[in-house]
Amino acid sequence: MNHTQTSIKLRTGNQMIAEGAVKAGCRFFAGYPITPASGIYKSMIELLQRKGDLAISSPDEISALAYCVGASLRGYKAMTATSGPGWALMIETVQYALMTETPLVIAMVQRLGPSTGGATQGAQGDVLLTEFCTSGGYTIPVLCPSTPLECYELTVLAFSWAELLRTPVVILTDKEVGMTTESVNYEQLQLLHAAERISHLQKPTNGRDKAKTYEFSRLSDIPKFAPVGGMLKVTATGSAHNKSGELKKNDAETLEVLHHLEEKIKRRKDGLAIVKRDVEPEANTLLISYGITARAMEEAIHIARKQGRKVSGLHLLTLFPVPEKQILNSLGQVKRVVIAEENLSGQYRSVISHLMKTQEVVGINKIGSMITPQEILKEVL
Amino acid sequence: MTTTMTTPATFMVENCAMPFCKGCGHSHVLRKLNDALTKLQIPPSKVNLVTDIGCIGLADAMFETPHTVHTTHGRSTAFATGIELADSVLSDSKLKTIVLIGDGGAMIGLLHLVNAALLNADVTVLLCNNFLFGMTGGQHSAFSPLEFITPTTPDGNIIPPIDMCRVMMDARAEYVARKLATDKDLGEVIAEAIQHPGFAMVEIVELCTEHATGKNELTGNEIRNVIEEQGQEFGILSSATSRAEFGVLYADKNPRDQAYASEKGDDGIIPQYQSTLKQQVGIVIAGSAGERVQSAAKKLCEAAVVSNLHCTQKNDNPVTQGSGFSLSEVIISPNEIFYTGIETPDAVIVVSEDGMNELHEKHLLDRLTKSTVLILDSSLMKPHTEANIIEYPFRKEFGGAKAAMKAIEFYVKQSEVFPVEALAPVT
Ligand code: SF4
Ligand SMILES: [Mg+2]
């Protein structure tokens, strides 16, 4: 290892989410303070205000997200950050963003729940609350970084996905990832470029051009975006609507729109999956984890191999849409799948265990402190 | 054929049939809004109607040319505020956003109205007050007069109505008016409100002909009296322009400088020394809040990076950050650090009583082994432990504020985790 002449910075995951957001072209942030997510708010105030872009406080989390939706409708990349108690308040507006196909990024830094829970304690207990928060059960893409570097890179990606898919995207971390300061080698940052939403051309027209706000031909197509305030008339609504954005009840086109909202994500699910695979062909055990616990898993794998034991690992960097193909491809000959996550009941395990048809599935679950490498090692065959 | 430069004759759908009940005040309001927009000659692409939930939320479909954004119950003003904040700071500030909200929605979204007023965002709120929730069956609202009879106040309302105009003025709104939907000059007042730079609110008192009449013996002519009897005034109650709009003030404080790279002026560290450290070490530093424990730990991390090592740092303190213990956990390693917790520390540094108490509380001292170095301030009681204890009077010699840093320096010298000179540029 030789760092000579490289620039290292001490950064938290929260700070790196903020830097990633600015890199991705985020120009609007509305925030409400909450431990352990406040670091993102503070960094966005610093980074955006000095550029003349907009970072602003809101009087509550509902307003924070509504301000972001408004800014995105106006045509600008927007983000907010919160934790479980704030997320609970935002769910109404997350659904609104999904229904109105408004690009949006929300950083969700988990802490111990339920209710106000433990403000300064980490947890991975909001996985299901984050994903299954919509009436109708629509897929919200969820990225799950475990290091400051991943926080940066996955945030850039979150913006690309939000913009290209015209949908809210969540970056799900926790107190340990968000608030731990680490040495970050900036040379290792991948040169990422965030995508822009695909927009209608804004040329002066005679009168108001009539483009349908939610026009698509195939169900999975993404409607071209037009900003509120642009030349094309926008008809946005959170109520069931046809492609023109007109409020309708159960007509064929409206149902088509409701199918489209899910289909545009589902069709692309294999491309919306990122995992780190560390597979040994003769291993009997496959470890699966994500976020902060994936780092304990990686250390456990390291220790096991030093002891001459064979073990495979699958580190999930995206949780939803479920990376089914990548999980199935990692199973190989293993007899046992061990899923480690810092929550009471094995939330993600309940989502993926049906994929393991012949393997024994074991959960490592805990609340109150991080799962340790030793706790994971114990379950390796 | 029209162009954006000519004045549109109407913003509404031609010959549109209003979806409201016969005599409903909403029909008046929408026609007067259309009159106002036509009078102001704003290009339709710069007009944005944001509607709330309820009967008034059916307005979108009545308008042919402006943008329309139909939102959730009570939240319309918040979405409108977001649109206008972005428009004023990130765009050309030409958009005019008008919120159409009922009395039910206004109370749900009271916070959003108050904050839009405080910000002085360029949003015009038309609050259509018909004393009740029309769409869901006429239930009473926070605007219902005393003794008002509704399905939810069958014996008459006993809760006094809110005076939203007064609330808005207390929230520093500068354009505030209360009008009747049937007032001849309503169109002019709406036009004035839209033109007002910054936040404006017009409460329009009207009749829900479906639910308000009948049991209440209420007619269009009597609602003026009802309002006045409850001590609320009609007319333009405020039309000052003493405060600049949010976007103007913000741009003043934060001039545009897109060239400002996010990393500019940043604190990158260039490794200068080599460490002979072979294995990861975990160090716990415990002391009192306000005695620079966590910033000393940060300096340890910086010195580790200067010595070409990886590091992590976790801080802990009571919820009230200025009192009690202050604690840092630092890992330094020649290799990438995966797990960021410290199971068995290699070194523990304790420089105050608060710190010692917290380590007892966490049962951390029970986990120490013979290979742990426990560096203690001499003022502290020695705990029962297998660890190798080293005492030094850090507090006495250097004072509380420097004790943690001096103890870290002592540890680095003693353990040789990296060259002690690496601390020099940072101490
Ligand atoms: S129910 Fe009342 S508010 Fe609704 S349309 Fe009818 S009269 Fe108007
Ligand atoms: Mg009403």
mmCIF file of C-alpha atoms in Angstrom, chain B residues 25 41 58 67 97 120 228 282 302 339 381 385 423:
data_model
loop_
_atom_site.group_PDB
_atom_site.id
_atom_site.type_symbol
_atom_site.label_atom_id
_atom_site.label_comp_id
_atom_site.label_asym_id
_atom_site.label_seq_id
_atom_site.Cartn_x
_atom_site.Cartn_y
_atom_site.Cartn_z
ATOM 1 C CA GLY B 25 -69.086 29.824 -4.194
ATOM 2 C CA GLN B 41 -51.639 39.527 -18.943
ATOM 3 C CA LEU B 58 -61.576 20.054 -8.955
ATOM 4 C CA HIS B 67 -49.800 24.637 -15.313
ATOM 5 C CA THR B 97 -47.953 30.248 -8.263
ATOM 6 C CA ASN B 120 -42.288 35.583 2.049
ATOM 7 C CA GLU B 228 -68.528 40.330 11.186
ATOM 8 C CA GLY B 282 -8.452 -0.047 18.620
ATOM 9 C CA GLU B 302 -5.135 12.891 11.170
ATOM 10 C CA TYR B 339 -15.841 -3.732 11.050
ATOM 11 C CA MET B 381 -9.099 5.382 41.019
ATOM 12 C CA THR B 385 -8.500 -5.146 35.498
ATOM 13 C CA LEU B 423 1.402 14.406 15.545
#
